Short mmCIF file of C-alpha atoms in Angstrom, two decimals:
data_model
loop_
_atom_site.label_atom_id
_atom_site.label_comp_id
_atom_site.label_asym_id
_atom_site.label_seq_id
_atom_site.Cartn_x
_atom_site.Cartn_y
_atom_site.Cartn_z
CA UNK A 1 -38.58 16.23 -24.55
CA UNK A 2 -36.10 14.61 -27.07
CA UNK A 3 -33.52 11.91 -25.58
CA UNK A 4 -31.54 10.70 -27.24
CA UNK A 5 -28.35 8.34 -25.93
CA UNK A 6 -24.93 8.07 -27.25
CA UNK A 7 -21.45 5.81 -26.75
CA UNK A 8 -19.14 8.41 -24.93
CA UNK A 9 -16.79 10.36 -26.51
CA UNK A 10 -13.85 12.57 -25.13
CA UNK A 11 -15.48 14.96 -26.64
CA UNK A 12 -18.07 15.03 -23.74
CA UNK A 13 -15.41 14.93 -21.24
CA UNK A 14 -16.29 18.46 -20.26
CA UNK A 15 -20.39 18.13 -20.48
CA UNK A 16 -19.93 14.93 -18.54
CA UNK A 17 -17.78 16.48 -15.61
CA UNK A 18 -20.37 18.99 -15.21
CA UNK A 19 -23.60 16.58 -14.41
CA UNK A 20 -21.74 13.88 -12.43
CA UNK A 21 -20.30 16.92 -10.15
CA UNK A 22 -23.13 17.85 -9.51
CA UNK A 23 -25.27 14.99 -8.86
CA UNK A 24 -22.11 13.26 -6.69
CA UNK A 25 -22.70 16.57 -4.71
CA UNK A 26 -26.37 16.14 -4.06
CA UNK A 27 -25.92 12.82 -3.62
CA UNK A 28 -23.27 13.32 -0.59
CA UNK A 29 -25.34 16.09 0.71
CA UNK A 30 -28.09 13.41 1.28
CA UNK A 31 -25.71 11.65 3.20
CA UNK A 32 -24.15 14.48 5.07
CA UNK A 33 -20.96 13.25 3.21
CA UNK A 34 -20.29 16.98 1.80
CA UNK A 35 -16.67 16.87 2.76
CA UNK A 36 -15.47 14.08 1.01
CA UNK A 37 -16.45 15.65 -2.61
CA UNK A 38 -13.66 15.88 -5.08
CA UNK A 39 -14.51 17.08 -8.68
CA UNK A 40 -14.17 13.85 -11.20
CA UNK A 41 -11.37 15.37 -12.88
CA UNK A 42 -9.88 15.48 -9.45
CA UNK A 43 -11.36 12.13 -7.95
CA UNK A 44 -8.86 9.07 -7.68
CA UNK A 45 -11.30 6.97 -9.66
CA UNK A 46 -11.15 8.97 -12.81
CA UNK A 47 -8.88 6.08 -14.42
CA UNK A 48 -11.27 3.54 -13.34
CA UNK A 49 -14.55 5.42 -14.51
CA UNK A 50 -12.71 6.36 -17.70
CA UNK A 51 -12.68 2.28 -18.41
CA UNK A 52 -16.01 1.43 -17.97
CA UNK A 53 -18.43 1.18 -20.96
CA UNK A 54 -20.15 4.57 -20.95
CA UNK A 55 -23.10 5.60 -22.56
CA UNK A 56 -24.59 9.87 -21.99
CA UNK A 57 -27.86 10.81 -22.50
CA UNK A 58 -29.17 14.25 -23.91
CA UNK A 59 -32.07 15.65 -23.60
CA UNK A 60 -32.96 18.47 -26.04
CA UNK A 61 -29.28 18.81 -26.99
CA UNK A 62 -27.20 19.01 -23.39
CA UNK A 63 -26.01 16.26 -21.37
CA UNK A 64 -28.13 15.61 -18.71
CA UNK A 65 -26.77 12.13 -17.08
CA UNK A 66 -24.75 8.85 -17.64
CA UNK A 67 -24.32 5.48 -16.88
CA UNK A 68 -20.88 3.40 -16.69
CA UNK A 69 -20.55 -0.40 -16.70
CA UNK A 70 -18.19 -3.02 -16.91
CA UNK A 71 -18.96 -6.71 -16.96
CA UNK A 72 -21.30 -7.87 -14.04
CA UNK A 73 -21.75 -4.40 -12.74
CA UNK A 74 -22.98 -0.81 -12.93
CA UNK A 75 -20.64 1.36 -11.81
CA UNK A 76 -21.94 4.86 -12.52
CA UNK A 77 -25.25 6.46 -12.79
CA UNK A 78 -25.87 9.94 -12.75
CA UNK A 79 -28.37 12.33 -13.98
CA UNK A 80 -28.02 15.80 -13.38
CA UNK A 81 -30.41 17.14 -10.59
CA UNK A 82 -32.03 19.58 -13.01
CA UNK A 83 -32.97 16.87 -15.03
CA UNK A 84 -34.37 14.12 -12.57
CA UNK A 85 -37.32 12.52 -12.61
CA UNK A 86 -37.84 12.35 -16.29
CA UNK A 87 -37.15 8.83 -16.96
CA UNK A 88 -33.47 9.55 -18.21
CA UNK A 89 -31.80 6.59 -15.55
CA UNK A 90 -34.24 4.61 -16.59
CA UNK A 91 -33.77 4.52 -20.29
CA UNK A 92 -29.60 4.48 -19.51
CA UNK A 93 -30.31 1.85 -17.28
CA UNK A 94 -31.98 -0.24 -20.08
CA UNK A 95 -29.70 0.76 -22.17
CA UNK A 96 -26.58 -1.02 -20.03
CA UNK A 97 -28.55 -3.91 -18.97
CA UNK A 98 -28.70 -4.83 -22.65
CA UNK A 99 -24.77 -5.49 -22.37
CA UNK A 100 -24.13 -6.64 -18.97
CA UNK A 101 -24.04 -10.20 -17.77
CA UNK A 102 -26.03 -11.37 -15.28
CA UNK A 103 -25.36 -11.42 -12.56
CA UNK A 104 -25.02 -8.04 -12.52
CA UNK A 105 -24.41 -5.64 -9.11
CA UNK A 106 -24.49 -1.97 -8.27
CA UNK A 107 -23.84 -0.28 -4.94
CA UNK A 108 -26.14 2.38 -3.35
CA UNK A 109 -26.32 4.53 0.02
CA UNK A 110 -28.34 2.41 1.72
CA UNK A 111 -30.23 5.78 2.76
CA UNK A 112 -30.72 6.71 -0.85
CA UNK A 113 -34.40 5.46 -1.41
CA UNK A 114 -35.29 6.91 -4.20
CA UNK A 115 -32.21 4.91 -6.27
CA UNK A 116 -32.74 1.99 -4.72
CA UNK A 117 -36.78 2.12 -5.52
CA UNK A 118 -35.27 2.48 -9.38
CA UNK A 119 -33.06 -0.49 -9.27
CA UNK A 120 -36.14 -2.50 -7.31
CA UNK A 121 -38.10 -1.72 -10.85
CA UNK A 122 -35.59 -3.82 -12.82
CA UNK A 123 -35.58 -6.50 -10.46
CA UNK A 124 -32.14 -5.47 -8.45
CA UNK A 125 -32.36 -6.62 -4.97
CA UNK A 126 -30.25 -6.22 -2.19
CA UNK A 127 -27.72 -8.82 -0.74
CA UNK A 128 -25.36 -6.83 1.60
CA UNK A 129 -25.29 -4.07 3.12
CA UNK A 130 -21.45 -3.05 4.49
CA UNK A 131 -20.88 -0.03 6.93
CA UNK A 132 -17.40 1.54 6.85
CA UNK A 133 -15.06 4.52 7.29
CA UNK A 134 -14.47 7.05 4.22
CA UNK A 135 -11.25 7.15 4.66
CA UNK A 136 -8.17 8.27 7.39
CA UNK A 137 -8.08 11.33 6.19
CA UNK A 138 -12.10 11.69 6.34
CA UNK A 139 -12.68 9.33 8.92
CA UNK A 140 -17.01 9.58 8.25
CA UNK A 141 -19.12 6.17 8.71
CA UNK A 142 -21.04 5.56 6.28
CA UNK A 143 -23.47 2.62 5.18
CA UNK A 144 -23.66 0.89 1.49
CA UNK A 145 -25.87 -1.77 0.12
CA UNK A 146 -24.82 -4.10 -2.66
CA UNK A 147 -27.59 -4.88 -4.98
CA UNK A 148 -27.89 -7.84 -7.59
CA UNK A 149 -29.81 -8.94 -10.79
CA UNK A 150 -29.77 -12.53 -11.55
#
């Protein structure tokens, strides 16, 4: 295995649509959220996401996840399902919390486990834990946890 991560380009617009559409979707499925998908280039945080700090990660050559930050917060991590469990968040993770100021958050399904034992590793812990409706349109209740590094 060969990873190697990179600042994001436009370039990898396409490449980077792919993996976080696909991990967003497993990740809803987990939380029988399925309905609420929209493709990123469709989503109405594309503007936001497109400001954070962004860095991809390849392995062997194809995109296989990313990570987006802005001060005091991760706001995107995403690794293709294909490619989990390899140590990729981990390295992007590292590779953000080089930049970020602390205190730094990041929200999670508070169902989703297996992220939240991955933030636990860096020393994120959590420090609210909201429950709320999708949205009126999808009007799904669903429960979030805040985490935080000092």
């Amino acid at each position: 295995m060969s990873l190697e991560i990179k600042s994001y380009e436009q370039k990898y617009f396409n490449e980077l649509c792919l993996v976080m559409d696909r991990a967003r979707k497993q990740e809803l499925q987990s939380e029988d959220l399925e309905d609420v998908f929209l493709p990123l280039r469709d989503a109405p945080y594309l503007d936001y996401f497109l400001s954070c700090k962004i860095y991809v990660a390849f392995e062997d050559g194809v995109l296989a996840g990313f990570v987006g930050f802005r001060p005091k917060e991760l706001s995107f991590i995403y690794v293709d399902p294909t490619y989990q469990n390899r140590g990729i968040a981990t390295e992007l993770i590292k590779k953000a919390l080089i930049e970020v100021d602390r205190p730094v958050r990041l929200e999670v399904f508070t169902d989703n486990e297996r992220a939240k034992a991955l933030y636990s590793k860096f020393g994120f812990e959590r420090v609210d834990t909201i429950i709320e409706k999708w949205s009126d349109e999808f009007p799904i209740v669903f429960s979030q946890d805040t985490m935080e590094l000092r």
